[in-house]
Every structure is written in structure tokens, then in C-alpha cells.
Coordinates of C-alpha atoms and ligand atoms in Angstrom, one line a residue:
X2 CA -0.7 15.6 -1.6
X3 CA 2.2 15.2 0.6
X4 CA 2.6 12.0 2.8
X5 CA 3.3 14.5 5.8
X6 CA -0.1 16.1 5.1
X7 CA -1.9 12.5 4.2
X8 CA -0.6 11.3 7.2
X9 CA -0.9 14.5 9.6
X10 CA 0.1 12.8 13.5
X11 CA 1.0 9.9 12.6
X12 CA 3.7 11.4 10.2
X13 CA 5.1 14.2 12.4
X14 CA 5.3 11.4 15.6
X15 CA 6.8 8.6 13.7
X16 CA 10.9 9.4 13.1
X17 CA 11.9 6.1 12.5
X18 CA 13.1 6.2 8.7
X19 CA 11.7 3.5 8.3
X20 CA 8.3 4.4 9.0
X21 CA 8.5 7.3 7.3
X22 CA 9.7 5.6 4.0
X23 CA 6.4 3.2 4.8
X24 CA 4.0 6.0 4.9
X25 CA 5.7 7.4 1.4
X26 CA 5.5 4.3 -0.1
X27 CA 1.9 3.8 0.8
X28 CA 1.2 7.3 -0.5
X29 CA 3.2 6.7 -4.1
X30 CA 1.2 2.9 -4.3
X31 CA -2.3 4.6 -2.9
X32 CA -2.7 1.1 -0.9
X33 CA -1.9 0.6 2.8
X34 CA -2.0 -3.2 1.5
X35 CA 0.9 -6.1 2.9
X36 CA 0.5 -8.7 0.8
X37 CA 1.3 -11.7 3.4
X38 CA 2.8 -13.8 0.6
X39 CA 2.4 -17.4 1.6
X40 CA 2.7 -19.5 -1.1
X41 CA 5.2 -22.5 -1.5
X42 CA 7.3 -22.4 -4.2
X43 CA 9.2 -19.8 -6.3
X44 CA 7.4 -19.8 -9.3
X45 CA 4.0 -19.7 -7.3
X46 CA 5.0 -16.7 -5.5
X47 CA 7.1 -15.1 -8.7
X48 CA 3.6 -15.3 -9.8
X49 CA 1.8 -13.7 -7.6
X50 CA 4.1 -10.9 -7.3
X51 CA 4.1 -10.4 -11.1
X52 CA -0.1 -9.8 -10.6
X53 CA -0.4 -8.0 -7.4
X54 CA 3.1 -6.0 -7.4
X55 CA 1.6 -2.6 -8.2
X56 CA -1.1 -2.7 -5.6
X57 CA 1.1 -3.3 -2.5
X58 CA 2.6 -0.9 -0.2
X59 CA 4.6 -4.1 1.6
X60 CA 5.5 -7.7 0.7
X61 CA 5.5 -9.7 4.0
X62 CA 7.2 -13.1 3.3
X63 CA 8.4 -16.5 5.1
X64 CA 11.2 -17.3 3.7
X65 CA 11.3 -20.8 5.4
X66 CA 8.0 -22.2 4.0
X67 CA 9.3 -22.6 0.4
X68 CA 10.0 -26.1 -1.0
X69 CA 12.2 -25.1 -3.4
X70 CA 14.0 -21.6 -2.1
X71 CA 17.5 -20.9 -3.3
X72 CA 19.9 -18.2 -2.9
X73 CA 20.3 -17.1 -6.3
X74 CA 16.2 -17.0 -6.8
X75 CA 15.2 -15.6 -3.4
X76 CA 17.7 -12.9 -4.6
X77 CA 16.1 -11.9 -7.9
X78 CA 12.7 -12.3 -6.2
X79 CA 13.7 -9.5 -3.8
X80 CA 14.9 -7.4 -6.3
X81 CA 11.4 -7.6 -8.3
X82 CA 10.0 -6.0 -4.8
X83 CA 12.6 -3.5 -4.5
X84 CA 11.9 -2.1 -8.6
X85 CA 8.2 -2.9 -7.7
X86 CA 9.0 0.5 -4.6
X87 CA 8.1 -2.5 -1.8
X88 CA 9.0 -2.9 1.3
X89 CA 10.2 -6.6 2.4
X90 CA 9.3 -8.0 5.4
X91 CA 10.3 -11.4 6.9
X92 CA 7.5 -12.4 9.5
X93 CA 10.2 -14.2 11.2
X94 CA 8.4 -14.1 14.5
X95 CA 11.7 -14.2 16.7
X96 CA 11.5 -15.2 20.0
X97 CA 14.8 -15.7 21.5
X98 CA 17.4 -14.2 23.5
X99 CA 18.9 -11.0 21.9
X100 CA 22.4 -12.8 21.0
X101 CA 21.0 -15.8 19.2
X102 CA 18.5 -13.4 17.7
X103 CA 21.1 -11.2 16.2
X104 CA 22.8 -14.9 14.6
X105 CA 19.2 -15.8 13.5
X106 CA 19.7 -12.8 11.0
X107 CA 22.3 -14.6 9.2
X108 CA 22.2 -17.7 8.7
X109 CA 21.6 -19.5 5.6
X110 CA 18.4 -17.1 4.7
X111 CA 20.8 -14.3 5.9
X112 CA 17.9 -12.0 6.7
X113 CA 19.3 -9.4 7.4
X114 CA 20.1 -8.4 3.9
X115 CA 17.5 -8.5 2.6
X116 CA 14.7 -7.5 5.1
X117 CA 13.4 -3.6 5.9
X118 CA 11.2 -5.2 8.7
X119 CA 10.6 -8.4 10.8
X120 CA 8.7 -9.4 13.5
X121 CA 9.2 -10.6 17.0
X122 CA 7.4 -11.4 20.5
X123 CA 8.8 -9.9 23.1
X124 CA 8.4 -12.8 25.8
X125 CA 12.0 -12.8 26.0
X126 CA 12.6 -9.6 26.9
X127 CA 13.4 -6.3 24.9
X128 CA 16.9 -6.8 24.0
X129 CA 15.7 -9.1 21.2
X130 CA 15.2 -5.6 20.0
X131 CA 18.8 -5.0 20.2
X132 CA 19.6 -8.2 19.1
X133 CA 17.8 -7.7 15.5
X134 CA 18.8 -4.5 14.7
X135 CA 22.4 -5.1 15.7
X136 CA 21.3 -7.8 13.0
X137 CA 20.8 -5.5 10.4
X138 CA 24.2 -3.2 11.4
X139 CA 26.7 -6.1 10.9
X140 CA 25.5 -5.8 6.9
X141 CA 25.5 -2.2 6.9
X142 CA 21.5 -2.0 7.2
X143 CA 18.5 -0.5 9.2
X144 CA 15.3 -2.0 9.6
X145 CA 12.5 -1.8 11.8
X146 CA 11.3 -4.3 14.4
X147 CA 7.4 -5.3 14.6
X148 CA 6.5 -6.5 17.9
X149 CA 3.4 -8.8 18.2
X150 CA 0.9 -7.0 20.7
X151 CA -1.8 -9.1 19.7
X152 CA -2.3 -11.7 17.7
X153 CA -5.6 -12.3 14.9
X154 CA -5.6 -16.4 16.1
X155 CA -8.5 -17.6 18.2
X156 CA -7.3 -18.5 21.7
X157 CA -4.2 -16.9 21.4
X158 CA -2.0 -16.5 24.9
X159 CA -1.6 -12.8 24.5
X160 CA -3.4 -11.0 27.2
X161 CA -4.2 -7.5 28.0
X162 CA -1.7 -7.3 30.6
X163 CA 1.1 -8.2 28.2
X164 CA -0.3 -6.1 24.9
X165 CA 0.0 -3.3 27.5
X166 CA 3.9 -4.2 28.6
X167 CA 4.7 -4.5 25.1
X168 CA 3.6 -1.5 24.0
X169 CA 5.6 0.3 27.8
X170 CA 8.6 -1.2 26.4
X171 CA 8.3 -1.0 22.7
X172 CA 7.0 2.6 22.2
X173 CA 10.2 3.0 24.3
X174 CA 12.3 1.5 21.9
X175 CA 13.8 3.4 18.9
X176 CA 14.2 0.4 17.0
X177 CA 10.9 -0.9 17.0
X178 CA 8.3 0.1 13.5
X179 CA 5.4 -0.7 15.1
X180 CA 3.2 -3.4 16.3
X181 CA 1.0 -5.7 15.5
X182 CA -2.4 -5.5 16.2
X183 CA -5.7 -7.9 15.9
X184 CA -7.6 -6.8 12.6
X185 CA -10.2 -9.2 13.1
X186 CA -10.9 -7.6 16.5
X187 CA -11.9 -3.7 15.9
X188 CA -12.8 -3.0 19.4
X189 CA -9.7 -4.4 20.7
X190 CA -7.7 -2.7 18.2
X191 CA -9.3 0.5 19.2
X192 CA -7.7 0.3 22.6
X193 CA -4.3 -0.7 21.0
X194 CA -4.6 2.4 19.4
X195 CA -5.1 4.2 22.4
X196 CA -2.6 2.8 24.0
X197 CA 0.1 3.1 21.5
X198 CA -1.0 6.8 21.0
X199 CA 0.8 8.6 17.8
X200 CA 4.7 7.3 18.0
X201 CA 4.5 4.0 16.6
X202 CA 2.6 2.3 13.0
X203 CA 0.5 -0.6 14.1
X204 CA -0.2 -3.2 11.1
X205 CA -2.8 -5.6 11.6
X206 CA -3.8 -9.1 9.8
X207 CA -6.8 -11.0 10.3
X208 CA -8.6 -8.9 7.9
X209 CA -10.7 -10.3 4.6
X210 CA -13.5 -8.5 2.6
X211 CA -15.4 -12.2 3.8
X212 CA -15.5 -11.5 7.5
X213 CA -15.7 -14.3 9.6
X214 CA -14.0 -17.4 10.6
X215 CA -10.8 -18.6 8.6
X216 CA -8.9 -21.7 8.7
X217 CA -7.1 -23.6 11.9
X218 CA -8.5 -21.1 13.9
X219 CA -8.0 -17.5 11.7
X220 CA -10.8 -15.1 12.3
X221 CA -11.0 -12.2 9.6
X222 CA -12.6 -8.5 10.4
X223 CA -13.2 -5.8 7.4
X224 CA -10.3 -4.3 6.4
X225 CA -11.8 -0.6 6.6
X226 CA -12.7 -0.9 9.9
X227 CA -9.9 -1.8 10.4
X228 CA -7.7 1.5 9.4
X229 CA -11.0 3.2 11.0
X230 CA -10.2 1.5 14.3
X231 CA -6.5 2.7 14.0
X232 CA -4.5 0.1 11.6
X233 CA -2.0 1.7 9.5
X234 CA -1.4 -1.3 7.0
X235 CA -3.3 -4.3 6.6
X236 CA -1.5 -7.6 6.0
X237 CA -3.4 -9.7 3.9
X238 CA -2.9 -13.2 2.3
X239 CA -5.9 -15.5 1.2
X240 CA -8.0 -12.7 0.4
X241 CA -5.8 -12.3 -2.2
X242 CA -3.5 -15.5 -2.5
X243 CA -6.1 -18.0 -3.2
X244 CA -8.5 -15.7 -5.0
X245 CA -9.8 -16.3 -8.8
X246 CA -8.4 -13.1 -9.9
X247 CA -5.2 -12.4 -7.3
X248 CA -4.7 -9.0 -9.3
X249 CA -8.5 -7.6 -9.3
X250 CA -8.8 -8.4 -5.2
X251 CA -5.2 -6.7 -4.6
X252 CA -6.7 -3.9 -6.6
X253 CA -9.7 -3.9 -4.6
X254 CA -8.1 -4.0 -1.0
X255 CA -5.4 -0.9 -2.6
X256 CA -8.9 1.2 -3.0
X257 CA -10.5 -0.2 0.4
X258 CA -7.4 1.2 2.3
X259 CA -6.7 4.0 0.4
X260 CA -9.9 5.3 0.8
X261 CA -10.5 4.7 4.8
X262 CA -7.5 6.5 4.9
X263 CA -8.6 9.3 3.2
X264 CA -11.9 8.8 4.6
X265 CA -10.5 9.5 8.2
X266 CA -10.7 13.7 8.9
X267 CA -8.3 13.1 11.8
X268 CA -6.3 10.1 11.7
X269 CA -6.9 8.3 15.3
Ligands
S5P315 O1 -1.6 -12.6 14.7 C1 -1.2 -12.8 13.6 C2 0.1 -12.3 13.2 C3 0.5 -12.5 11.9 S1 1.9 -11.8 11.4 N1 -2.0 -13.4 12.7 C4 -1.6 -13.7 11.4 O2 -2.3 -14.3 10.6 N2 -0.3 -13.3 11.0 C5 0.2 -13.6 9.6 O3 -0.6 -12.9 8.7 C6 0.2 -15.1 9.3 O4 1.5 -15.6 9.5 C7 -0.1 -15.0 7.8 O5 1.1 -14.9 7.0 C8 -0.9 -13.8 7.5 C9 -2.4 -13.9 7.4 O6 -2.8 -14.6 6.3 P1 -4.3 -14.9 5.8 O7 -4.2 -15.8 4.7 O8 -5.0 -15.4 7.0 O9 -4.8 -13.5 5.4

């Protein structure tokens, strides 16, 4: 089948190239899995890719977390994830003003180069929007913003009132991929769907096949409900990270999403 068919809505409102090359990608890899890749050191996350590669539609990283990160290795890691048909994105979390978020793409980890996607809260306004995907034109790139609507942490700051202005501006926005949304919450995700309607992908961590509470104040919902309650991609890390057998759970979460994709007659 055809990602435009797999896809229906979702497909023919989404234009962004980006999201389209997501919802191919997912469709090729029959996953709708973002490994959140949050491990400290090269050969740790070498690793990891190495086991889970072929069950990932995504590979969400944090590039400053890495004890021993280089140029030359962070390069060949992203290559891996390119021949591996992944798509790479920094969860940068920007926050600033759109100028210094533009510089914040180059830099020593020189982002923009490497990215298809980043996040960013929009507290400061929407030209971060601007900021980051003039980011990506100074290499010669695209790539598509993910603004944080909600967030999966307990007592987190983002209220109702602001998901809902985030979503007014970003739908807006032709730059911006999607959101993120609170997998651990399917009810409130519901009404992020709702609110975002058709035109933009909402991705949503805070998901674990052990539901419950996580650590420092992570809280984890089922990943089908979560594609049920209208989650595109789920980011996922522990559940598969700091798992016994990193490549059987990857496998395992591929076939979870895959299937309440499938699963869903119309896609809501
Ligand atoms: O609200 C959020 C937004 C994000 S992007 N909550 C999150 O947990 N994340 C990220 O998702 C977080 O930075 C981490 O990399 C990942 C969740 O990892 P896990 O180990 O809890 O599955």
C-alpha cells in the first residue's frame, strides 16, 4: 500500500516535505517508532543503533549529552542513520530569540547539517520559527520545526491556554513538522488532536509498554493508545535503551505502532 492511502487525511493535509518523507519512511520501516537515543557515549549509542536501526522510523538525539562526542564520529554516526532510511532529529529544545536561535544551529554541533527536525518552545515567540529554519537555509537544507504543545513531565508549566496558542500560531506556520504532544496523557492528547485538526504530525513521548510512573518525574502511557488518541510517532527511549534485549523491544514497539495504525479505519 501507498503511504497516501496508509495515511489517508493526514497525508493529503500535511505538504511539508518533510512530513511527507516521515509518513514514507514510516510506511518503508512499518514502525511509527523514534528511538529517543539517550545514551552517553559513542560507542554506547553506535551500539544501540547497530540493534534497533531497522525498527525505527526516526532517531531523536542530544547531541550535547555525550561525554566523548567528536566531529569526525558524530559524522559517521549520522551517516549509519541516513543508510539505515532514518530520519535525525536533534531535541534541541530551543528557546531563544529567533536570531540567536538561527546561531544556535551552527555552532560547534553545527546542527543544522545534520538535523531533518528539532524541537523548540515557543515562549519566545514564533520567529524562533524563522530563526531555525533560516538555520537550516544558510547550509543549503530544510527541516521541520517541532513545537512543544505539551510536555509528558509531571508538573510541567504548559497549560491549556498556551497548548492552544501554540497550536494558533504553529499550525499557522509552514515551517513547523508538528508538535509534541503528552503520550502519557491519552485524554489530553485527544484534545491536542482536536485542536491541531489534519495539517500538522503530532509525536508524542511519555509512552512505555510498562505504564506508569518513570524516573525524576516521567510518567509513561501505552503506546497504542497513544496513535489511537491521535499520535503519529512515538518517541521512545528506556523502553528500549535500558532493556535486556534493545533489538527484541524495538521490534516489539515497530509492530505495536504499525498495527494501531493500521488498526485505525479512519485516522483521527
Ligand atoms: O515532554 C517531553 C518532551 C520530550 S522531547 N517529554 C520527554 O520525555 N521528551 C524526551 O523524550 C526526553 O528528552 C527523552 O529524550 C525522551 C523520553 O525518554 P524515555 O526514556 O522517558 O522514554
Amino acid at each position: 500500500m501507498q503511504a497516501s492511502e496508509i495515511w489517508g487525511e493526514r497525508w493529503i493535509n500535511n505538504t511539508l516535505p518533510m512530513a511527507r518523507t516521515y509518513m514514507e519512511v514510516a510506511c518503508r520501516k512499518q514502525s511509527l517508532v523514534c528511538l529517543a537515543a539517550d545514551r552517553r557515549t559513542m560507542a554506547g549509542l553506535n551500539e544501540l543503533l547497530d540493534q534497533v536501526g531497522p525498527y525505527l522510523a526516526a532517531l531523536k538525539t542530544h547531541v550535547d549529552l555525550i561525554d566523548d562526542w567528536s566531529v569526525e564520529s558524530w559524522k559517521d554516526f549520522c551517516s549509519k542513520a541516513k543508510k539505515m532510511d532514518l530520519l535525525i532529529f536533534e531535541d534541541r529544545k530551543f528557546a531563544d530569540i529567533g536570531k540567536i536561535s538561527r546561531d544556535q544551529m551552527a555552532g560547534i554541533y553545527d546542527i543544522r547539517s545534520w538535523s531533518d527536525l528539532v524541537t523548540a518552545h515557543l515562549i519566545s515567540g514564533p520567529d524562533i520559527v524563522d530563526g531555525l529554519q533560516a538555520g537550516w537555509s544558510d547550509v543549503g537544507r530544510s527541516g521541520g520545526v517541532l513545537l512543544l504543545a505539551q510536555m509528558s513531565s509531571r508538573g510541567n508549566l504548559l497549560s491549556p491556554d498556551y497548548t492552544e496558542t501554540v497550536v494558533k500560531l504553529g499550525s499557522a506556520h509552514d515551517g513547523v513538522f508538528g508538535f509534541i504532544g503528552n503520550g502519557s496523557k491519552p485524554e489530553e492528547l485527544k484534545k491536542l488532536r482536536v485542536a491541531v485538526g489534519q495539517g500538522k504530525l503530532i509525536w508524542t513521548p511519555g509512552v512505555n509498554i510498562a505504564v506508569g510512573d518513570g524516573e525524576m518525574g516521567q510518567r509513561y502511557g501505552a503506546p497504542d493508545e497513544a496513535i489511537h488518541a491521535g499520535s503519529d510517532c512515538i518517541i521512545v527511549g528506556s523502553g528500549i535503551h535500558k532493556s535486556d534485549n534493545p533489538a527484541e523491544s524495538a521490534k516489539a514497539y515497530a509492530e505495536l505502532s504499525w498495527n494501531a495504525l493500521l488498526e485505525k479505519k479512519v485516522i483521527s
